[in-house]
Tab-separated table of C-alpha atoms in Angstrom:
chain	number	residue	atom	x	y	z
A	1	ASP	CA	-38.111	-78.624	6.783
A	2	VAL	CA	-40.525	-76.148	5.416
A	3	GLY	CA	-37.939	-74.083	3.707
A	4	GLY	CA	-36.284	-77.037	2.005
A	5	PRO	CA	-32.873	-78.516	2.646
A	6	SER	CA	-30.336	-76.146	4.196
A	7	LEU	CA	-27.254	-75.280	2.170
A	8	PRO	CA	-23.837	-76.249	3.537
A	9	PHE	CA	-22.718	-72.584	3.299
A	10	SER	CA	-24.429	-69.238	3.267
A	11	PRO	CA	-24.446	-67.474	-0.115
A	12	PRO	CA	-22.205	-64.387	-0.356
A	13	PRO	CA	-23.913	-61.028	-0.264
A	14	PRO	CA	-24.563	-59.454	-3.653
A	15	PRO	CA	-21.846	-57.036	-4.749
A	16	PRO	CA	-22.708	-53.373	-4.508
A	17	PRO	CA	-23.910	-51.916	-7.771
A	18	PHE	CA	-21.579	-49.772	-9.788
A	19	ALA	CA	-23.857	-46.779	-9.288
A	20	LEU	CA	-23.205	-46.830	-5.523
A	21	HIS	CA	-19.447	-46.710	-6.100
A	22	ILE	CA	-19.839	-43.762	-8.463
A	23	ALA	CA	-22.103	-42.004	-5.942
A	24	TRP	CA	-19.506	-42.532	-3.191
A	25	LEU	CA	-16.755	-41.160	-5.414
A	26	VAL	CA	-18.801	-38.093	-6.353
A	27	GLN	CA	-19.619	-37.494	-2.694
A	28	VAL	CA	-15.952	-37.716	-1.682
A	29	ILE	CA	-14.924	-35.308	-4.438
A	30	ALA	CA	-17.709	-32.876	-3.545
A	31	VAL	CA	-16.961	-32.962	0.194
A	32	ARG	CA	-13.237	-32.559	-0.369
A	33	ALA	CA	-13.830	-29.661	-2.732
A	34	TYR	CA	-16.285	-28.045	-0.336
A	35	LEU	CA	-14.350	-28.648	2.879
A	36	GLY	CA	-10.905	-28.399	1.373
A	37	PRO	CA	-8.134	-26.228	2.822
A	38	CYS	CA	-9.433	-23.072	1.180
A	39	PRO	CA	-7.942	-19.841	2.608
A	40	HIS	CA	-10.945	-17.769	1.485
A	41	SER	CA	-13.917	-19.669	2.915
A	42	ARG	CA	-11.936	-20.751	6.048
A	43	ARG	CA	-13.672	-24.122	6.216
A	44	PRO	CA	-12.061	-27.021	8.117
A	45	MET	CA	-10.257	-29.783	6.297
A	46	ALA	CA	-12.169	-32.991	5.673
A	47	HIS	CA	-10.506	-36.185	6.912
A	48	LEU	CA	-11.804	-38.750	4.417
A	49	PRO	CA	-10.530	-42.183	3.396
A	50	PRO	CA	-7.951	-42.097	0.572
A	51	CYS	CA	-9.513	-42.126	-2.873
A	52	PRO	CA	-7.537	-43.397	-5.888
A	53	ALA	CA	-9.034	-40.711	-8.117
A	54	LEU	CA	-7.847	-37.932	-5.789
A	55	SER	CA	-4.351	-39.242	-4.987
A	56	ALA	CA	-2.842	-37.973	-8.240
A	57	ALA	CA	-4.623	-34.626	-7.856
A	58	ASP	CA	-3.240	-34.200	-4.324
A	59	THR	CA	0.265	-35.018	-5.558
A	60	HIS	CA	0.047	-32.493	-8.382
A	61	MET	CA	-1.308	-29.765	-6.114
A	62	MET	CA	1.374	-30.261	-3.462
A	63	GLN	CA	4.057	-30.061	-6.163
A	64	GLY	CA	2.655	-26.718	-7.294
A	65	LEU	CA	1.498	-27.978	-10.677
A	66	LYS	CA	-2.249	-27.401	-10.362
A	67	THR	CA	-4.724	-25.193	-8.559
A	68	PHE	CA	-8.273	-26.028	-7.523
A	69	CYS	CA	-11.511	-24.110	-7.123
A	70	CYS	CA	-13.282	-24.088	-3.767
A	71	ALA	CA	-16.964	-25.017	-4.082
A	72	GLY	CA	-17.854	-22.805	-1.115
A	73	CYS	CA	-16.462	-19.439	-2.272
A	74	LEU	CA	-15.526	-20.265	-5.911
A	75	CYS	CA	-11.973	-18.949	-5.341
A	76	GLU	CA	-8.913	-20.759	-6.636
A	77	PHE	CA	-6.176	-21.926	-4.297
A	78	GLY	CA	-2.971	-23.901	-4.612
A	79	CYS	CA	-0.284	-25.338	-2.403
A	80	VAL	CA	1.083	-21.895	-1.444
A	81	THR	CA	-2.229	-20.174	-0.645
A	82	ALA	CA	-3.860	-23.232	0.950
A	83	THR	CA	-3.985	-23.798	4.705
A	84	HIS	CA	-1.694	-26.663	5.764
A	85	LYS	CA	-1.755	-28.367	9.154
A	86	CYS	CA	0.761	-30.532	10.932
A	87	PRO	CA	-0.382	-34.192	10.961
A	88	LEU	CA	1.077	-34.665	14.461
A	89	CYS	CA	-0.271	-31.677	16.397
A	90	THR	CA	-2.899	-30.478	13.833
A	91	ARG	CA	-1.690	-26.889	14.115
A	92	LYS	CA	-1.361	-24.540	11.188
A	93	LEU	CA	1.989	-24.491	9.415
A	94	ASP	CA	3.772	-21.189	8.971
A	95	SER	CA	4.492	-21.643	5.262
A	96	TYR	CA	4.807	-24.252	2.538
A	97	HIS	CA	6.702	-24.316	-0.761
A	98	PRO	CA	6.639	-26.961	-3.522
A	99	LEU	CA	10.343	-27.600	-2.839
A	100	ASP	CA	9.338	-28.986	0.591
A	101	TYR	CA	7.324	-31.811	-0.954
A	102	HIS	CA	10.238	-34.226	-1.447
A	103	LYS	CA	11.806	-33.724	1.972
A	104	GLN	CA	10.843	-33.804	5.624
A	105	ILE	CA	10.090	-30.509	7.320
A	106	GLU	CA	9.852	-29.593	10.977
A	107	CYS	CA	6.667	-28.289	12.540
A	108	GLY	CA	7.075	-24.867	14.123
A	109	SER	CA	4.777	-25.787	17.031
A	110	CYS	CA	5.660	-29.328	18.105
A	111	ARG	CA	9.190	-29.336	16.609
A	112	ARG	CA	8.709	-32.820	15.156
A	113	PRO	CA	9.622	-33.747	11.561
A	114	PHE	CA	7.132	-35.147	9.077
A	115	GLY	CA	6.889	-35.736	5.332
A	116	PHE	CA	4.263	-35.844	2.605
A	117	TRP	CA	2.630	-38.718	0.746
A	118	LEU	CA	3.952	-39.406	-2.749
A	119	PHE	CA	1.378	-41.267	-4.843
A	120	THR	CA	2.206	-43.175	-7.998
A	121	VAL	CA	0.806	-41.514	-11.114
A	122	PRO	CA	0.289	-43.589	-14.301
A	123	ALA	CA	2.234	-42.658	-17.414
A	124	ARG	CA	-0.964	-41.875	-19.309
A	125	VAL	CA	-1.989	-39.358	-16.644
A	126	GLU	CA	1.508	-37.839	-16.679
A	127	GLU	CA	1.381	-37.340	-20.445
A	128	ALA	CA	-2.058	-35.763	-20.331
A	129	LEU	CA	-0.965	-33.547	-17.449
A	130	ARG	CA	2.070	-32.279	-19.363
A	131	ALA	CA	-0.103	-31.288	-22.310
A	132	GLU	CA	-2.581	-29.578	-19.991
A	133	ILE	CA	0.158	-27.725	-18.105
A	134	ARG	CA	1.793	-26.592	-21.347
A	135	ALA	CA	-1.504	-25.147	-22.622
A	136	SER	CA	-2.298	-23.482	-19.286
A	137	GLN	CA	1.168	-21.923	-19.026
A	138	GLU	CA	0.924	-20.483	-22.533
A	139	ALA	CA	-2.472	-18.980	-21.664
A	140	ALA	CA	-1.096	-17.642	-18.362
A	141	LEU	CA	1.833	-16.015	-20.192
A	142	LYS	CA	-0.507	-14.201	-22.579
A	143	ALA	CA	-2.826	-13.122	-19.759
A	144	ARG	CA	0.090	-11.905	-17.633
A	145	GLU	CA	1.578	-9.792	-20.411
A	146	ALA	CA	-1.850	-8.408	-21.351
A	147	ARG	CA	-2.403	-7.386	-17.725
A	148	LEU	CA	0.968	-5.634	-17.593
A	149	ALA	CA	0.242	-3.863	-20.884
A	150	ARG	CA	-3.076	-2.563	-19.513
A	151	LEU	CA	-1.332	-1.358	-16.359
A	152	HIS	CA	1.269	0.513	-18.410
A	153	ARG	CA	-1.463	2.163	-20.493
A	154	ILE	CA	-3.316	3.251	-17.354
A	155	GLN	CA	-0.141	4.712	-15.861
A	156	ARG	CA	0.717	6.501	-19.100
A	157	LYS	CA	-2.755	8.041	-19.398
A	158	ALA	CA	-2.689	9.060	-15.726
A	159	ALA	CA	0.673	10.755	-16.276
A	160	GLU	CA	-0.700	12.593	-19.311
A	161	ARG	CA	-3.657	13.883	-17.272
A	162	GLY	CA	-1.399	14.836	-14.370
A	163	GLU	CA	-2.956	12.298	-11.980
A	164	ALA	CA	0.136	10.186	-11.387
A	165	ASP	CA	1.272	12.136	-8.285
A	166	GLN	CA	-2.052	12.565	-6.533
A	167	GLY	CA	-1.884	13.207	-2.813
A	168	GLU	CA	-4.220	12.153	-0.050
A	169	ALA	CA	-6.312	15.319	-0.387
A	170	GLU	CA	-6.858	14.823	-4.115
A	171	ARG	CA	-7.846	11.174	-3.666
A	172	LEU	CA	-10.271	12.101	-0.876
A	173	LYS	CA	-11.830	14.801	-3.046
A	174	GLN	CA	-12.277	12.360	-5.914
A	175	ALA	CA	-13.817	9.771	-3.552
A	176	GLU	CA	-16.272	12.362	-2.239
A	177	ALA	CA	-17.334	13.190	-5.794
A	178	LEU	CA	-17.956	9.495	-6.431
A	179	PHE	CA	-19.904	9.187	-3.176
A	180	VAL	CA	-22.195	12.101	-4.092
A	181	ARG	CA	-22.915	10.445	-7.459
A	182	ASN	CA	-23.742	7.190	-5.613
A	183	LEU	CA	-20.849	5.323	-7.274
A	184	ILE	CA	-19.388	4.077	-3.978
A	185	ASP	CA	-21.352	2.720	-1.028
A	186	ALA	CA	-19.575	4.182	2.004
A	187	CYS	CA	-18.638	7.715	2.935
A	188	PRO	CA	-14.914	8.249	2.316
A	189	ARG	CA	-14.626	10.273	5.532
A	190	CYS	CA	-16.369	8.214	8.221
A	191	GLY	CA	-17.340	5.001	6.422
A	192	PHE	CA	-21.078	5.502	6.903
A	193	GLU	CA	-23.253	3.499	4.484
A	194	PRO	CA	-26.568	5.283	3.932
A	195	PRO	CA	-29.744	3.224	3.514
A	196	VAL	CA	-31.388	2.784	0.149
A	197	SER	CA	-34.057	5.364	0.973
A	198	ALA	CA	-31.405	8.058	1.584
A	199	CYS	CA	-29.201	7.545	-1.470
A	200	ASP	CA	-30.333	10.595	-3.403
A	201	ARG	CA	-27.876	13.358	-4.215
A	202	ASP	CA	-29.274	15.892	-1.723
A	203	SER	CA	-29.068	13.441	1.173
A	204	LEU	CA	-25.481	12.476	0.340
A	205	VAL	CA	-24.393	16.122	0.009
A	206	ALA	CA	-26.070	16.900	3.347
A	207	HIS	CA	-24.201	14.023	4.987
A	208	LEU	CA	-20.846	15.354	3.712
A	209	HIS	CA	-21.670	18.816	5.079
A	210	GLU	CA	-22.447	17.368	8.517
A	211	CYS	CA	-19.603	14.781	8.571
A	212	ASN	CA	-17.222	16.512	11.015
A	213	ASP	CA	-16.572	13.807	13.637
A	214	ARG	CA	-12.772	13.559	13.842
A	215	LEU	CA	-12.869	10.385	15.939
A	216	ALA	CA	-15.003	8.637	13.310
A	217	HIS	CA	-12.626	9.876	10.604
A	218	LYS	CA	-9.617	8.466	12.476
A	219	GLN	CA	-11.281	5.099	13.053
A	220	HIS	CA	-12.293	4.893	9.394
A	221	ARG	CA	-8.729	5.639	8.268
A	222	LYS	CA	-7.455	2.846	10.523
A	223	ALA	CA	-10.050	0.440	9.132
A	224	VAL	CA	-9.145	1.376	5.548
A	225	ALA	CA	-5.424	0.894	6.286
A	226	ALA	CA	-6.106	-2.522	7.839
A	227	ALA	CA	-8.226	-3.552	4.840
A	228	GLU	CA	-5.488	-2.414	2.444
A	229	ALA	CA	-2.913	-4.380	4.429
A	230	ARG	CA	-5.049	-7.523	4.248
A	231	ALA	CA	-5.611	-7.012	0.520
A	232	GLY	CA	-1.872	-6.496	0.013
A	233	ALA	CA	-1.043	-9.679	1.926
A	234	LYS	CA	-3.611	-11.620	-0.106
A	235	ALA	CA	-2.247	-10.220	-3.370
A	236	ALA	CA	1.286	-11.124	-2.295
A	237	ALA	CA	0.165	-14.692	-1.547
A	238	VAL	CA	-1.524	-14.930	-4.956
A	239	ASP	CA	1.628	-13.645	-6.670
A	240	ALA	CA	3.736	-16.165	-4.750
A	241	GLN	CA	1.340	-18.924	-5.827
A	242	GLU	CA	1.604	-17.891	-9.485
A	243	GLU	CA	5.413	-17.732	-9.301
A	244	ALA	CA	5.629	-21.152	-7.644
A	245	THR	CA	3.190	-22.709	-10.126
A	246	ASN	CA	5.034	-21.233	-13.109
A	247	LEU	CA	8.437	-22.428	-11.918
A	248	ALA	CA	7.144	-25.891	-10.981
A	249	ALA	CA	5.449	-26.242	-14.384
A	250	TRP	CA	8.648	-25.267	-16.228
A	251	GLN	CA	10.669	-27.801	-14.236
A	252	TYR	CA	8.007	-30.473	-14.764
A	253	LEU	CA	8.085	-29.896	-18.532
A	254	GLY	CA	11.843	-30.537	-18.609
A	255	GLY	CA	13.391	-27.287	-17.424
A	256	ASP	CA	15.441	-26.828	-20.607
A	257	GLN	CA	16.741	-23.641	-22.176
A	258	SER	CA	14.394	-23.697	-25.169
A	259	SER	CA	11.298	-23.365	-22.953
A	260	MET	CA	12.579	-20.531	-20.725
A	261	TRP	CA	10.221	-18.145	-22.504
A	262	LEU	CA	7.544	-19.532	-20.164
A	263	LEU	CA	9.304	-18.092	-17.098
A	264	THR	CA	8.516	-14.729	-15.552
A	265	ASP	CA	10.967	-11.837	-15.373
A	266	LYS	CA	11.741	-12.553	-11.715
A	267	GLN	CA	12.515	-16.198	-12.480
A	268	LEU	CA	14.683	-15.216	-15.451
A	269	GLN	CA	16.692	-12.918	-13.191
A	270	LYS	CA	17.179	-15.821	-10.775
A	271	GLN	CA	18.365	-18.063	-13.621
A	272	CYS	CA	20.795	-15.348	-14.767
A	273	GLU	CA	22.189	-15.020	-11.257
A	274	ASP	CA	22.627	-18.782	-10.961
A	275	LYS	CA	24.538	-18.953	-14.266
A	276	GLY	CA	26.597	-15.838	-13.638
A	277	VAL	CA	25.265	-13.622	-16.447
A	278	ASP	CA	23.965	-10.061	-16.381
A	279	SER	CA	20.374	-9.796	-15.182
A	280	SER	CA	19.861	-6.044	-15.587
A	281	GLY	CA	18.661	-6.107	-19.210
A	282	SER	CA	15.269	-6.634	-20.747
A	283	ARG	CA	13.490	-9.953	-21.002
A	284	GLU	CA	14.812	-10.634	-24.500
A	285	GLU	CA	18.369	-9.721	-23.506
A	286	MET	CA	18.290	-12.053	-20.502
A	287	LEU	CA	17.047	-14.917	-22.700
A	288	CYS	CA	19.817	-14.247	-25.258
A	289	GLN	CA	22.467	-14.270	-22.542
A	290	LEU	CA	21.105	-17.491	-21.047
A	291	ALA	CA	21.069	-19.106	-24.504
A	292	ALA	CA	24.671	-17.999	-25.086
A	293	ALA	CA	25.722	-19.397	-21.703
A	294	SER	CA	23.984	-22.688	-22.504
A	295	THR	CA	25.732	-22.819	-25.907
A	296	GLN	CA	29.114	-22.210	-24.299
A	297	ALA	CA	28.501	-24.941	-21.733
A	298	ASN	CA	27.485	-27.384	-24.486
A	299	ASN	CA	30.587	-26.472	-26.474
A	300	LEU	CA	32.818	-27.191	-23.495
A	301	LEU	CA	31.124	-30.530	-22.876
A	302	THR	CA	31.370	-31.512	-26.554
A	303	HIS	CA	35.023	-30.448	-26.738
A	304	LYS	CA	35.876	-32.432	-23.624
A	305	ALA	CA	33.935	-35.500	-24.814
A	306	SER	CA	35.818	-35.503	-28.139
A	307	GLY	CA	39.184	-35.393	-26.392
A	308	GLY	CA	39.897	-31.797	-27.399
A	309	HIS	CA	40.275	-32.658	-31.146
A	310	GLN	CA	36.971	-31.233	-32.361
A	311	LYS	CA	37.219	-28.521	-34.970
A	312	ALA	CA	36.167	-25.038	-34.110
A	313	GLY	CA	32.719	-24.012	-35.259
A	314	THR	CA	31.261	-27.532	-35.295
A	315	ALA	CA	30.001	-27.667	-31.733
A	316	ALA	CA	26.308	-28.104	-31.180
A	317	GLY	CA	24.305	-25.160	-29.943
A	318	PRO	CA	21.420	-25.096	-27.493
A	319	SER	CA	19.069	-26.746	-29.982
A	320	GLY	CA	21.430	-29.111	-31.743
A	321	SER	CA	22.802	-26.504	-34.169
A	322	LYS	CA	26.096	-26.602	-35.976
A	323	ARG	CA	28.400	-23.860	-37.193
A	324	GLY	CA	26.409	-21.148	-35.459
A	325	ARG	CA	23.093	-22.000	-37.130
A	326	PRO	CA	20.549	-22.609	-34.350
A	327	ARG	CA	18.032	-25.357	-34.946
A	328	ILE	CA	14.793	-25.125	-33.013
A	329	ASP	CA	12.937	-28.185	-31.806
A	330	ARG	CA	9.323	-28.155	-32.945
A	331	ASP	CA	8.112	-29.476	-29.570
A	332	SER	CA	9.621	-26.502	-27.712
A	333	LEU	CA	7.564	-23.966	-29.669
A	334	PRO	CA	4.118	-22.702	-28.626
A	335	SER	CA	1.063	-24.409	-30.027
A	336	ASN	CA	0.013	-21.325	-32.023
A	337	LEU	CA	2.645	-18.778	-32.982
A	338	HIS	CA	0.113	-16.552	-34.738
A	339	SER	CA	-1.747	-15.860	-31.482
A	340	MET	CA	1.322	-14.340	-29.803
A	341	SER	CA	2.507	-10.747	-29.789
A	342	LEU	CA	5.753	-9.497	-31.279
A	343	ALA	CA	7.466	-9.321	-27.882
A	344	GLN	CA	6.420	-12.883	-27.042
A	345	LEU	CA	7.682	-14.173	-30.401
A	346	ARG	CA	11.024	-12.434	-29.935
A	347	ALA	CA	11.293	-14.039	-26.484
A	348	VAL	CA	10.615	-17.487	-27.976
A	349	ALA	CA	13.306	-16.912	-30.603
A	350	ALA	CA	15.810	-15.626	-28.028
A	351	ALA	CA	15.246	-18.643	-25.770
A	352	ASN	CA	16.123	-20.920	-28.692
A	353	GLY	CA	19.288	-18.962	-29.587
A	354	LEU	CA	17.807	-17.226	-32.631
A	355	VAL	CA	18.692	-13.522	-32.822
A	356	ILE	CA	15.956	-11.393	-34.384
A	357	ARG	CA	17.137	-7.999	-35.575
A	358	ASP	CA	14.051	-6.279	-36.932
A	359	GLY	CA	10.797	-7.273	-38.524
A	360	SER	CA	7.090	-7.613	-38.035
A	361	THR	CA	5.201	-10.470	-36.450
A	362	ASP	CA	4.952	-12.396	-39.719
A	363	ASP	CA	8.687	-11.938	-40.358
A	364	VAL	CA	9.579	-13.323	-36.924
A	365	ILE	CA	7.248	-16.296	-37.410
A	366	ARG	CA	8.869	-17.087	-40.772
A	367	GLN	CA	12.350	-16.926	-39.247
A	368	ILE	CA	11.342	-19.219	-36.374
A	369	GLU	CA	9.683	-21.747	-38.682
A	370	ALA	CA	12.689	-21.665	-41.028
A	371	ALA	CA	14.968	-22.600	-38.112
A	372	THR	CA	12.935	-25.625	-36.983
A	373	ASP	CA	14.234	-29.175	-37.348
A	374	ASP	CA	11.605	-30.183	-39.915
A	375	ALA	CA	11.887	-27.031	-42.042
A	376	ASN	CA	13.868	-28.765	-44.815
A	377	GLU	CA	12.007	-32.073	-44.726
A	378	PRO	CA	10.039	-32.981	-47.876
A	379	LEU	CA	6.283	-32.706	-47.717
A	380	PHE	CA	4.245	-35.797	-48.491
A	381	LEU	CA	1.074	-35.082	-50.392
A	382	GLU	CA	-1.854	-37.478	-50.218
């Protein structure tokens, strides 16, 4: 035996290094992000082995709690805007909503029912996710209201200049002026895109003088209408995704009355309709009516639980108040009250049952902080 005595068993192969496992995980994440069901890049879905690091992310996305960024087109997508396929016939589903996650749905093509995987998420991940969702929803609320404020300013300025009721002829004339100044690429009449060498003012004016082909004009109008229809459908899908994410986040955070200031106006109207209150008022009025309805329901429950012998005026309000004095839970408030506008602060106060008559931003903040649970607690100095 040249090689020495033979061993009674063959030694086990060396375990793979930790770096290989990390490389495999990074590759899976990259491929899934690149070949994910993105509606913008239209890339096929990747059928990869289940990864423990991605199971929780898939669960949160299908519940409408998170959105992801496609590595191919850098566009965000969620469970509503993503492309879903039937696992039985691999055909595209007509629609998906986060409410379908906990039930079986029927495929519109093969007419067979199927469900969705529900992965177990650790408590530590759940806690971190709640904090992340709370911060993202507060930022989304501020961005949404800032966008609406800009839109109102644009409409007001357009009405002051007399441009609010522009017709097709006025818009075409304005587009032609922009085309002559080389501020838009295509001709607003026929859709012709001149080359770089012919982008001077004289060449563009000469093109407008010679652009008299009615057939080309008709085809360009059809193409513009089709593009506007596609853009409108995409914007509607994005709005539906934002509405579904906002509602799912509010329900995931507890779905209580004190955090209804996170909801949109459309969702507040739905809550008012479900509870039988008027939904035709402003955002602050709807929140006040919902808080009053919640207080009345709590009073009825407390009165019934005490056997009908509870004294009037001692029932707890929506935030644990007594004798009509609302007490606000510190955890239900935003992380930074000073970064919010006056309308947002009034909405926070109304959701917690606190009626604000008049006052500036600092006055509203002082009233909210005075109504918190720990407002009268002694301060411990080091």
